[in-house]
Structure formats: C-alpha cells, structure tokens
Short mmCIF file of C-alpha atoms and ligand atoms in Angstrom, two decimals:
data_model
loop_
_atom_site.label_atom_id
_atom_site.label_comp_id
_atom_site.label_asym_id
_atom_site.label_seq_id
_atom_site.Cartn_x
_atom_site.Cartn_y
_atom_site.Cartn_z
CA UNK A 938 -38.48 -35.98 -13.11
CA UNK A 939 -35.68 -33.35 -13.21
CA UNK A 940 -36.02 -30.21 -15.29
CA UNK A 941 -33.88 -29.71 -18.41
CA UNK A 942 -30.56 -28.25 -17.24
CA UNK A 943 -30.84 -24.99 -19.18
CA UNK A 944 -34.21 -24.16 -17.66
CA UNK A 945 -32.97 -25.16 -14.23
CA UNK A 946 -29.98 -22.84 -14.55
CA UNK A 947 -32.24 -19.98 -15.59
CA UNK A 948 -34.56 -20.56 -12.63
CA UNK A 949 -31.59 -20.69 -10.27
CA UNK A 950 -30.28 -17.37 -11.57
CA UNK A 951 -33.72 -15.79 -11.35
CA UNK A 952 -34.07 -16.93 -7.76
CA UNK A 953 -30.81 -15.14 -6.91
CA UNK A 954 -31.71 -11.71 -8.26
CA UNK A 955 -31.36 -9.15 -5.50
CA UNK A 956 -30.25 -11.78 -2.98
CA UNK A 957 -27.00 -11.21 -1.16
CA UNK A 958 -25.14 -12.45 1.87
CA UNK A 959 -26.34 -15.39 3.94
CA UNK A 960 -29.73 -15.43 2.20
CA UNK A 961 -27.99 -15.95 -1.15
CA UNK A 962 -25.85 -18.75 0.28
CA UNK A 963 -28.95 -20.42 1.76
CA UNK A 964 -30.75 -20.35 -1.60
CA UNK A 965 -27.66 -21.69 -3.37
CA UNK A 966 -27.40 -24.54 -0.87
CA UNK A 967 -31.08 -25.31 -1.43
CA UNK A 968 -30.51 -25.61 -5.19
CA UNK A 969 -27.47 -27.79 -4.56
CA UNK A 970 -29.49 -30.19 -2.39
CA UNK A 971 -32.26 -30.42 -4.99
CA UNK A 972 -29.92 -31.07 -7.91
CA UNK A 973 -29.97 -34.58 -9.43
CA UNK A 974 -26.87 -36.42 -8.27
CA UNK A 975 -24.89 -36.29 -11.53
CA UNK A 976 -21.30 -35.14 -11.31
CA UNK A 977 -20.70 -35.17 -15.07
CA UNK A 978 -22.52 -33.49 -17.93
CA UNK A 979 -24.84 -30.48 -17.69
CA UNK A 980 -25.89 -31.16 -14.10
CA UNK A 981 -22.27 -31.51 -13.07
CA UNK A 982 -21.70 -28.10 -14.61
CA UNK A 983 -24.56 -26.58 -12.62
CA UNK A 984 -23.22 -28.23 -9.48
CA UNK A 985 -19.77 -26.70 -10.01
CA UNK A 986 -21.30 -23.30 -10.76
CA UNK A 987 -23.35 -23.46 -7.54
CA UNK A 988 -20.30 -24.42 -5.48
CA UNK A 989 -18.25 -21.58 -7.02
CA UNK A 990 -21.06 -19.11 -6.49
CA UNK A 991 -21.32 -20.10 -2.81
CA UNK A 992 -17.59 -19.44 -2.49
CA UNK A 993 -17.85 -16.07 -4.25
CA UNK A 994 -20.88 -15.03 -2.18
CA UNK A 995 -19.06 -15.92 1.03
CA UNK A 996 -16.05 -13.89 -0.15
CA UNK A 997 -18.24 -10.86 -0.73
CA UNK A 998 -19.88 -11.37 2.68
CA UNK A 999 -16.51 -11.28 4.39
CA UNK A 1000 -15.79 -7.95 2.74
CA UNK A 1001 -19.20 -6.48 3.43
CA UNK A 1002 -19.50 -7.53 7.05
CA UNK A 1003 -16.13 -6.24 8.04
CA UNK A 1004 -16.80 -2.91 9.72
CA UNK A 1005 -13.21 -1.83 9.78
CA UNK A 1006 -10.02 -3.05 8.19
CA UNK A 1007 -7.64 -0.96 10.28
CA UNK A 1008 -4.07 -2.05 9.63
CA UNK A 1009 -1.75 -1.35 12.59
CA UNK A 1010 0.89 1.13 11.51
CA UNK A 1011 4.51 0.13 11.07
CA UNK A 1012 7.52 2.14 9.96
CA UNK A 1013 7.58 5.89 9.34
CA UNK A 1014 4.67 6.24 6.93
CA UNK A 1015 1.65 4.19 6.00
CA UNK A 1016 0.72 4.42 2.32
CA UNK A 1017 -2.63 3.20 0.99
CA UNK A 1018 -2.49 1.82 -2.56
CA UNK A 1019 -5.88 2.76 -3.93
CA UNK A 1020 -7.35 1.99 -7.31
CA UNK A 1021 -10.02 0.31 -9.35
CA UNK A 1022 -10.09 -3.49 -9.48
CA UNK A 1023 -7.36 -4.99 -11.70
CA UNK A 1024 -5.27 -1.80 -11.68
CA UNK A 1025 -2.02 -3.58 -10.80
CA UNK A 1026 -2.03 -2.78 -7.06
CA UNK A 1027 -0.90 -6.25 -5.97
CA UNK A 1028 1.78 -6.40 -8.66
CA UNK A 1029 3.09 -3.00 -7.54
CA UNK A 1030 2.97 -3.98 -3.87
CA UNK A 1031 5.10 -7.01 -4.73
CA UNK A 1032 7.52 -4.95 -6.85
CA UNK A 1033 8.06 -2.40 -4.07
CA UNK A 1034 8.11 -4.64 -0.99
CA UNK A 1035 8.70 -8.20 -2.20
CA UNK A 1036 5.67 -9.38 -0.25
CA UNK A 1037 4.01 -12.42 -1.83
CA UNK A 1038 0.51 -11.52 -2.98
CA UNK A 1039 -1.99 -12.83 -5.45
CA UNK A 1040 -1.60 -11.05 -8.79
CA UNK A 1041 -4.37 -12.02 -11.14
CA UNK A 1042 -5.84 -10.96 -14.47
CA UNK A 1043 -9.34 -10.62 -13.04
CA UNK A 1044 -10.94 -8.02 -10.76
CA UNK A 1045 -11.38 -8.50 -6.99
CA UNK A 1046 -8.43 -10.86 -6.67
CA UNK A 1047 -7.63 -9.02 -3.44
CA UNK A 1048 -10.51 -8.95 -0.94
CA UNK A 1049 -8.67 -7.97 2.23
CA UNK A 1050 -6.00 -5.36 2.72
CA UNK A 1051 -2.47 -6.69 2.32
CA UNK A 1052 0.55 -4.90 3.72
CA UNK A 1053 4.28 -4.94 3.02
CA UNK A 1054 7.21 -2.79 4.13
CA UNK A 1055 9.50 -0.91 1.75
CA UNK A 1056 12.70 0.86 2.85
CA UNK A 1057 13.20 4.10 0.97
CA UNK A 1058 16.15 6.37 1.82
CA UNK A 1059 16.28 4.88 5.30
CA UNK A 1060 12.57 5.38 5.94
CA UNK A 1061 10.12 2.53 6.47
CA UNK A 1062 7.06 2.79 4.22
CA UNK A 1063 4.25 0.42 5.03
CA UNK A 1064 2.29 -0.09 1.83
CA UNK A 1065 -1.26 -1.32 2.23
CA UNK A 1066 -3.19 -2.57 -0.79
CA UNK A 1067 -6.79 -1.49 -0.49
CA UNK A 1068 -9.09 -3.94 -2.31
CA UNK A 1069 -10.54 -2.46 -5.52
CA UNK A 1070 -12.68 0.64 -5.08
CA UNK A 1071 -15.85 0.75 -7.20
CA UNK A 1072 -18.34 3.51 -7.96
CA UNK A 1073 -20.63 3.94 -4.96
CA UNK A 1074 -17.98 2.85 -2.46
CA UNK A 1075 -18.57 5.98 -0.38
CA UNK A 1076 -22.17 4.77 0.10
CA UNK A 1077 -20.76 1.42 1.21
CA UNK A 1078 -21.23 -0.35 -2.10
CA UNK A 1079 -18.99 -3.43 -2.26
CA UNK A 1080 -18.14 -2.91 1.41
CA UNK A 1081 -16.65 0.42 0.35
CA UNK A 1082 -16.84 2.14 3.72
CA UNK A 1083 -14.42 -0.25 5.39
CA UNK A 1084 -12.10 -0.01 2.38
CA UNK A 1085 -12.15 3.77 2.38
CA UNK A 1086 -11.44 3.61 6.12
CA UNK A 1087 -7.99 2.22 5.31
CA UNK A 1088 -7.25 5.20 3.09
CA UNK A 1089 -8.57 7.55 5.78
CA UNK A 1090 -6.23 6.04 8.34
CA UNK A 1091 -3.14 6.13 6.08
CA UNK A 1092 -0.59 8.95 6.04
CA UNK A 1093 -0.46 9.25 2.28
CA UNK A 1094 -2.09 7.78 -0.81
CA UNK A 1095 -0.78 6.21 -3.97
CA UNK A 1096 -3.46 5.90 -6.61
CA UNK A 1097 -2.80 2.99 -8.94
CA UNK A 1098 -4.20 2.75 -12.45
CA UNK A 1099 -3.33 0.57 -15.42
CA UNK A 1100 -2.26 2.01 -18.76
CA UNK A 1101 -4.21 -0.91 -20.20
CA UNK A 1102 -7.49 0.32 -18.70
CA UNK A 1103 -9.65 3.33 -19.61
CA UNK A 1104 -8.57 6.71 -18.22
CA UNK A 1105 -11.98 7.02 -16.51
CA UNK A 1106 -11.32 4.05 -14.22
CA UNK A 1107 -9.23 6.35 -12.04
CA UNK A 1108 -11.82 9.14 -12.15
CA UNK A 1109 -14.35 6.95 -10.34
CA UNK A 1110 -11.86 6.15 -7.62
CA UNK A 1111 -10.87 9.79 -7.13
CA UNK A 1112 -14.54 10.76 -6.93
CA UNK A 1113 -15.28 8.20 -4.22
CA UNK A 1114 -12.41 9.46 -2.08
CA UNK A 1115 -13.47 13.03 -2.60
CA UNK A 1116 -17.07 12.27 -1.63
CA UNK A 1117 -15.77 10.44 1.44
CA UNK A 1118 -13.79 13.58 2.34
CA UNK A 1119 -10.40 11.88 2.28
CA UNK A 1120 -7.64 14.33 1.49
CA UNK A 1121 -4.01 13.26 1.93
CA UNK A 1122 -0.72 13.84 0.16
CA UNK A 1123 -1.21 11.78 -2.99
CA UNK A 1124 0.34 10.72 -6.27
CA UNK A 1125 -0.44 8.35 -9.09
CA UNK A 1126 1.36 5.24 -10.28
CA UNK A 1127 0.44 4.02 -13.75
CA UNK A 1128 1.29 0.36 -14.30
CA UNK A 1129 1.76 -1.36 -17.65
CA UNK A 1130 4.61 0.71 -19.10
CA UNK A 1131 5.61 -2.43 -21.05
CA UNK A 1132 2.24 -2.58 -22.85
CA UNK A 1133 2.05 -1.50 -26.49
CA UNK A 1134 1.18 2.17 -26.89
CA UNK A 1135 1.86 2.84 -23.20
CA UNK A 1136 3.70 6.15 -23.72
CA UNK A 1137 0.79 7.74 -25.58
CA UNK A 1138 -1.67 6.50 -23.01
CA UNK A 1139 0.43 7.89 -20.19
CA UNK A 1140 0.05 11.32 -21.78
CA UNK A 1141 -3.73 10.95 -21.82
CA UNK A 1142 -3.60 10.25 -18.06
CA UNK A 1143 -1.38 13.26 -17.50
CA UNK A 1144 -3.87 15.46 -19.36
CA UNK A 1145 -6.81 14.03 -17.44
CA UNK A 1146 -5.28 14.45 -13.96
CA UNK A 1147 -2.93 17.42 -14.12
CA UNK A 1148 -3.16 18.09 -10.38
CA UNK A 1149 -1.51 14.85 -9.27
CA UNK A 1150 2.16 13.91 -9.58
CA UNK A 1151 2.39 10.81 -11.77
CA UNK A 1152 4.95 8.09 -12.40
CA UNK A 1153 4.74 5.27 -14.92
CA UNK A 1154 6.23 1.85 -14.34
CA UNK A 1155 6.14 -1.75 -15.37
CA UNK A 1156 5.80 -4.30 -12.64
CA UNK A 1157 6.88 -6.86 -15.26
CA UNK A 1158 10.23 -5.36 -16.35
CA UNK A 1159 10.79 -3.25 -13.21
CA UNK A 1160 11.27 -0.10 -15.30
CA UNK A 1161 10.17 3.02 -13.42
CA UNK A 1162 9.61 1.27 -10.08
CA UNK A 1163 12.50 3.18 -8.44
CA UNK A 1164 10.90 6.46 -9.51
CA UNK A 1165 7.69 5.37 -7.79
CA UNK A 1166 9.68 4.88 -4.58
CA UNK A 1167 11.08 8.38 -4.96
CA UNK A 1168 7.56 9.75 -5.40
CA UNK A 1169 6.51 8.06 -2.15
CA UNK A 1170 9.51 9.63 -0.47
CA UNK A 1171 8.71 13.10 -1.86
CA UNK A 1172 5.10 12.83 -0.65
CA UNK A 1173 6.21 11.77 2.83
CA UNK A 1174 7.86 15.05 3.78
CA UNK A 1175 10.61 13.05 5.50
CA UNK A 1176 14.21 14.25 5.50
CA UNK A 1177 17.28 12.03 5.28
CA UNK A 1178 20.28 12.53 7.49
CA UNK A 1179 23.53 10.56 7.30
CA UNK A 1180 26.07 9.83 9.96
CA UNK A 1181 29.35 11.56 9.10
CA UNK A 1182 32.24 9.24 8.36
CA UNK A 1183 35.50 9.91 10.22
CA UNK A 1184 38.94 8.56 9.60
CA UNK A 1185 39.92 8.31 13.26
CA UNK A 1186 37.85 7.54 16.35
CA UNK A 1187 37.77 9.71 19.47
CA UNK A 1188 40.46 9.33 22.10
CA UNK A 1189 39.54 7.14 25.07
CA UNK A 1190 39.59 10.09 27.47
CA UNK A 1191 37.38 12.41 25.40
CA UNK A 1192 33.69 12.21 24.66
CA UNK A 1193 32.33 9.31 22.63
CA UNK A 1194 31.75 10.27 19.06
CA UNK A 1195 29.17 8.35 17.11
CA UNK A 1196 30.11 8.16 13.47
CA UNK A 1197 27.66 5.55 12.32
CA UNK A 1198 29.79 2.42 12.47
CA UNK A 1199 27.76 -0.75 12.25
CA UNK A 1200 26.97 -1.96 15.75
CA UNK A 1201 27.34 1.49 17.32
CA UNK A 1202 23.59 1.60 17.85
CA UNK A 1203 20.64 -0.77 17.49
CA UNK A 1204 19.31 0.90 14.40
CA UNK A 1205 22.63 1.52 12.67
CA UNK A 1206 22.57 -1.02 9.89
CA UNK A 1207 25.51 0.06 7.76
CA UNK A 1208 28.24 2.63 7.37
CA UNK A 1209 26.35 5.41 5.68
CA UNK A 1210 22.79 4.25 5.90
CA UNK A 1211 20.65 7.37 6.06
CA UNK A 1212 18.09 7.92 8.77
CA UNK A 1213 14.65 9.20 7.85
CA UNK A 1214 13.23 11.85 10.17
CA UNK A 1215 10.14 14.00 10.15
CA UNK A 1216 10.64 17.46 8.69
CA UNK A 1217 11.50 19.80 11.54
CA UNK A 1218 13.48 17.17 13.43
CA UNK A 1219 16.32 18.39 15.66
CA UNK A 1220 19.62 16.72 16.61
CA UNK A 1221 18.06 15.08 19.70
CA UNK A 1222 15.47 13.39 17.49
CA UNK A 1223 18.26 11.87 15.41
CA UNK A 1224 20.07 10.71 18.55
CA UNK A 1225 16.91 9.08 19.94
CA UNK A 1226 16.30 7.41 16.62
CA UNK A 1227 19.77 5.85 16.50
CA UNK A 1228 19.81 4.48 20.02
CA UNK A 1229 17.49 4.81 22.98
CA UNK A 1230 20.38 5.99 25.22
CA UNK A 1231 21.80 8.53 22.81
CA UNK A 1232 19.33 11.38 23.40
CA UNK A 1233 20.18 11.51 27.12
CA UNK A 1234 23.92 11.28 26.44
CA UNK A 1235 23.98 13.88 23.67
CA UNK A 1236 26.46 16.72 24.33
CA UNK A 1237 26.44 18.44 20.95
CA UNK A 1238 26.87 17.61 17.29
CA UNK A 1239 28.79 18.72 14.24
CA UNK A 1240 26.89 19.22 11.04
CA UNK A 1241 27.83 19.35 7.37
CA UNK A 1242 25.22 20.14 4.73
CA UNK A 1243 22.19 22.34 4.11
CA UNK A 1244 21.42 23.17 7.76
CA UNK A 1245 25.03 24.12 8.62
CA UNK A 1246 26.42 27.64 8.19
CA UNK A 1247 29.75 26.02 7.32
CA UNK A 1248 31.00 22.44 7.11
CA UNK A 1249 31.59 20.96 10.55
CA UNK A 1250 29.61 23.60 12.45
CA UNK A 1251 29.14 22.68 16.10
CA UNK A 1252 25.46 22.77 17.02
CA UNK A 1253 23.36 22.09 20.11
CA UNK A 1254 20.76 19.35 20.66
CA UNK A 1255 17.92 21.65 19.52
CA UNK A 1256 19.51 22.45 16.15
CA UNK A 1257 17.03 21.82 13.36
CA UNK A 1258 18.28 19.39 10.72
CA UNK A 1259 17.64 19.50 6.96
CA UNK A 1260 17.41 16.94 4.18
CA UNK A 1261 20.91 15.94 3.09
CA UNK A 1262 22.71 16.81 6.33
CA UNK A 1263 25.62 14.76 7.60
CA UNK A 1264 25.90 14.64 11.35
CA UNK A 1265 28.47 13.59 13.91
CA UNK A 1266 27.06 13.12 17.41
CA UNK A 1267 29.25 13.91 20.39
CA UNK A 1268 28.03 11.91 23.39
CA UNK A 1269 28.83 11.86 27.07
CA UNK A 1270 30.48 8.60 28.05
CA UNK A 1271 28.28 6.22 29.99
N1 LIG B 685 1.90 -6.06 -18.76
C1 LIG B 685 1.73 -5.68 -17.50
N2 LIG B 685 0.78 -6.27 -16.76
C2 LIG B 685 0.63 -5.87 -15.47
C3 LIG B 685 1.44 -4.87 -14.90
N3 LIG B 685 1.04 -4.68 -13.61
C4 LIG B 685 0.04 -5.56 -13.40
N4 LIG B 685 -0.22 -6.28 -14.52
C5 LIG B 685 -1.25 -7.32 -14.71
O1 LIG B 685 -2.51 -6.76 -14.42
C6 LIG B 685 -3.36 -7.73 -13.81
C7 LIG B 685 -3.91 -7.21 -12.51
O2 LIG B 685 -2.85 -7.08 -11.57
P1 LIG B 685 -3.09 -7.09 -10.01
O3 LIG B 685 -1.83 -6.62 -9.39
O4 LIG B 685 -3.65 -8.39 -9.56
O5 LIG B 685 -4.22 -5.97 -9.90
P2 LIG B 685 -4.98 -5.47 -8.58
O6 LIG B 685 -5.16 -4.01 -8.73
O7 LIG B 685 -4.27 -5.94 -7.36
O8 LIG B 685 -6.38 -6.19 -8.77
P3 LIG B 685 -7.49 -6.57 -7.65
O9 LIG B 685 -6.77 -6.98 -6.40
O10 LIG B 685 -8.24 -7.67 -8.27
O11 LIG B 685 -8.31 -5.32 -7.46
C8 LIG B 685 -2.53 -8.99 -13.67
O12 LIG B 685 -2.78 -9.84 -14.74
C9 LIG B 685 -1.10 -8.47 -13.73
O13 LIG B 685 -0.21 -9.44 -14.21
C10 LIG B 685 2.46 -4.25 -15.72
O14 LIG B 685 3.21 -3.37 -15.31
N5 LIG B 685 2.54 -4.71 -17.00
MG1 LIG B 686 -4.90 -7.06 -5.82
#
C-alpha cells in the first residue's frame, strides 16, 4: 500500500538533509526504485523531481570533485570573469568573444569554466568565465577552491555584477577573493544597463566600490561593451605599436623594409593592424612578434610617436617602444 504522495515527498526530502555527493544520488535512486510505477499524476511528479534532483546532484558533484580547473593560457592575457551566480558573466563572455555559451535566468547555469578569445587593439585576451562564486567559496563551499584557482592563475580579473541584483552580491565575491589572497589588476563590469533605473543603481555601485574602475554595459543592446574592452586593455598594461605605412617600397639592392603589408609576416593580418606588446618591449620584441625570422634579420628601425625624439628617428634593436608608436623595421635580406 503506497503512502500518500505528499507524505512520501516530505519523507524523501527529510532523508536528503545533509546528504551530498554519491550518497545523495544513492538515496535518490533508492526512492526512485521504491516509487509506485505511475508516470502521471502526483507520483509522476515525484518521479520527475527525483530524476531532476539526481541530475542536479551529479552536476554539483562534478564541480566539487574537480580539484583544479586550470585553463591553458592563450593569447596575451588571461582574464577571469568573476561574479556571483546570475551576474551576467556568460552573456558578457558572449558579447565580448562571440563564443556560444548558456545564458540563463537562473543561478549556476555555468558549472565549468568556459573560455573565449577577444582581440582588443591587436592583443589576444582569453576570457574565462568562472562559475558563480558564493559566500564561503574560500573554504571550498560549492567547490569554491577550484573556482578561485582559475582566478589565481589568471593575469587579470573582471568582476561582473548585475545592476538588477543587490549591491552586496559583489561584496561577497570580493571578500572571498580577498580571503583567498588573490590580488590582480581588476575592474568591474556592471551588466543590465538597459534595465529600468539602471543609471541610479550604477551610482550606488560606484559609491560602494570606489577603489575599482567600473564600466556599465548592456549585453542585450551592446551599449557600453566597447568600453569594457578598453578597460580590459587598460588593466593589461600592454602597449600597441603599428607598422608605419610607406608610399614606396625599398629598392631591390637595399635592405628589406617591413612596412606591415599583409602577407609580409605570419602575424601581419592587415595594413595597419596594431601589435600588442608587453610594456617595456624593445624593437627586437616587435620583430620577433611579427615573424620568427625578423628578430635575427633586424638591422635597425625608424620610429614615429611617443618613444621617438623626432618623427622617423633611427633606433637600434634595443630601443624601448611606447604605446602609440609607429615603427618601420629595416631588415637584412635573407
Ligand atoms: N536585461 C539584461 N539582462 C541581462 C544582461 N546581461 C545578462 N542578462 C540576463 O541575466 C541572466 C543571467 O545571465 P548569465 O549570463 O547566464 O549569468 P551568469 O553570471 O553567467 O550566471 P551563472 O553562470 O548561472 O552564474 C540571464 O537571464 C541574462 O539574459 C543585460 O545586460 N541586460
Ligand atoms: Mg554563466
């Protein structure tokens, strides 16, 4: 004689209190086996709930049992997108990189890190969505240690918070990273600029976190997304250097002059595509970046821009470049 469904559901829930992981799944499977074989009505409902709960418990197990989520680095900088559940991290990742991810109006839609590559001013930024950080993450709550490990491994952080969520949601996340001792160049992206009352709410965030550079955007309309890219660039400390355009090529007898024509080097994508280099980079670093042979063939360079004393100054391979420079490389012929 089966129990009334409501009582059965209550007993099932009671039996699950404090049970996690494989033990929880085992108990759920036990209930499933003991359930009267109705697929409709109240017992059908319990059956579906049990099946869903098994799925959810397995999902949480995958997160918890993963010791490390290290994402191999690509590009010039790896950026961890860190925030509370439902902050808009996936939507932002999609807006910045075009990568297809699950965007959903419920928390914990993302359970594993997801990465995408964004090109900003000629620099490759690998954005990694860290699944939602909850209070207690630094003590491994919700598999928090592995999640925080992603942020620890990244070069810079972008905190993500929604203008539709309480201002405190971000506070919890910041606290967990602080407790975990993670300190990187960081900024904040507030999503939901299209929501009613967003401007006023953005001010409340600004007041609450004055120490962090903040940008607001809408992943729905795209407004403000470009400014978020610029923030990532500013946090990176990279400099951008352009190949100098020339009207005429070098004579066949003279040295080869690289002016950035498409096809001149493996990495030269277009006519005046900038190259992103680490601050402190010298002319040889630029040459090596453009083509693997160029550093060895480099004779000297001519520079226009902030690092040059005058436009077209001839400089040696060890000349230190600056953001906004234009450079012409003079190479020995092969
Ligand atoms: N109106 C509006 N909604 C947004 C914006 N950005 C994200 N959302 C919505 O916010 C919800 C959560 O977005 P997600 O990108 O899935 O959030 P998440 O931080 O990845 O969430 P988890 O992976 O579950 O931690 C979804 O319903 C999105 O459609 C925005 O700029 N404007
Ligand atoms: Mg997500």
